[in-house]
Tab-separated table of C-alpha atoms in Angstrom:
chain	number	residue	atom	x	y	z
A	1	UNK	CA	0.000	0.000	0.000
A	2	UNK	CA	1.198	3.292	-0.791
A	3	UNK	CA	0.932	6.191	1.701
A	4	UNK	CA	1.925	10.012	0.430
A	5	UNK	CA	3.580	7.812	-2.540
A	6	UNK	CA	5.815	5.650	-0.710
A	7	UNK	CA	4.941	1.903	0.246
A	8	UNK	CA	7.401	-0.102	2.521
A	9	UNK	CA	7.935	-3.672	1.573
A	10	UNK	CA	9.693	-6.184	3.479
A	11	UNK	CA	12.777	-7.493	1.658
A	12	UNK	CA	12.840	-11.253	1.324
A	13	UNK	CA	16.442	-11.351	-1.184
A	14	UNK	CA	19.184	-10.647	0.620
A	15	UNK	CA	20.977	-10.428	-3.181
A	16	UNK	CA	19.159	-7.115	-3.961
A	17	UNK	CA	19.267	-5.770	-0.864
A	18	UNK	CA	23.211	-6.058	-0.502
A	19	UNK	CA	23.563	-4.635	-4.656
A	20	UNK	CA	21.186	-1.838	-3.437
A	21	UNK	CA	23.301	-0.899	-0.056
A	22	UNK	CA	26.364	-1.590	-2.183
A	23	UNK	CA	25.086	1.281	-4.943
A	24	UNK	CA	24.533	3.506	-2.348
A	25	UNK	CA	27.641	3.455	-0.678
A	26	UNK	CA	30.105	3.903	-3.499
A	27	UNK	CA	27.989	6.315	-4.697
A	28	UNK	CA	27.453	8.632	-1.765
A	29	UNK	CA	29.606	7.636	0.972
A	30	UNK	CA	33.098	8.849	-0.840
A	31	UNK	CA	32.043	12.193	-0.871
A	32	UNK	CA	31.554	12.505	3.218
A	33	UNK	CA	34.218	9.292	4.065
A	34	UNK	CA	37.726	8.247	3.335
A	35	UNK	CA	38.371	5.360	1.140
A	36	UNK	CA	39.017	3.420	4.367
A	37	UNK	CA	36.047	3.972	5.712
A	38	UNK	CA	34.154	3.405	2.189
A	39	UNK	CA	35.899	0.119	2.060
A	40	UNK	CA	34.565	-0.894	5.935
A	41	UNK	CA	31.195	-0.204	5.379
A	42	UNK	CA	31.427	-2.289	2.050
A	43	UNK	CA	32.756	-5.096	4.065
A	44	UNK	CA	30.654	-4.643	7.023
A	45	UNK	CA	26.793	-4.374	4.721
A	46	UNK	CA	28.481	-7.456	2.535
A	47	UNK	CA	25.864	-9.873	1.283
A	48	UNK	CA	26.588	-12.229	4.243
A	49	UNK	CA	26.292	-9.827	6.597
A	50	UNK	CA	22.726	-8.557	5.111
A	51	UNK	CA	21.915	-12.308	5.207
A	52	UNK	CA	22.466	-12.694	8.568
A	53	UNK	CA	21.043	-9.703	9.812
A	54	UNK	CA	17.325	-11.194	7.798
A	55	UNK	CA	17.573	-13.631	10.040
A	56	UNK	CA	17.049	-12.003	13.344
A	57	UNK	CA	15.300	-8.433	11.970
A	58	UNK	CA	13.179	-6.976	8.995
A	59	UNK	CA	14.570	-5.254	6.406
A	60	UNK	CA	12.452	-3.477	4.640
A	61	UNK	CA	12.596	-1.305	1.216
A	62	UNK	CA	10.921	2.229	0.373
A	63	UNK	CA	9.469	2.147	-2.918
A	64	UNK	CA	8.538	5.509	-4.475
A	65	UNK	CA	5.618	5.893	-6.699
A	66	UNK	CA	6.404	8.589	-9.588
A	67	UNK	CA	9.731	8.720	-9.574
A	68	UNK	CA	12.292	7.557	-12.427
């Protein structure tokens, strides 16, 4: 259900949630971190690591009606 055009959906592929964290992060994180820390946070949001995490919370993803 979407509410003022965003509807929350509980991820359920730990694949697509670990590409869309990765995106983010080497997209926006070198331009407030150093590489080091850019490279921990990789590491640390890894597709293991989001895998594990499923197991014991709920991740959920925003999707935004009207956007491209």
């Amino acid at each position: 259900m979407y509410e003022n055009g965003i509807e929350l959906k509980l991820a359920d592929c730990p694949e697509q949630v670990a590409a869309l964290v990765r995106e983010t992060i080497q997209k926006v994180y070198p331009h407030y971190y150093p590489s080091g820390a850019v490279q921990f946070f990789l590491a640390l949001h890894c597709e293991a690591g989001i895998e594990k995490a499923m197991s014991f919370e709920e991740i959920y993803l925003a999707m935004v009606r009207g956007t491209s």
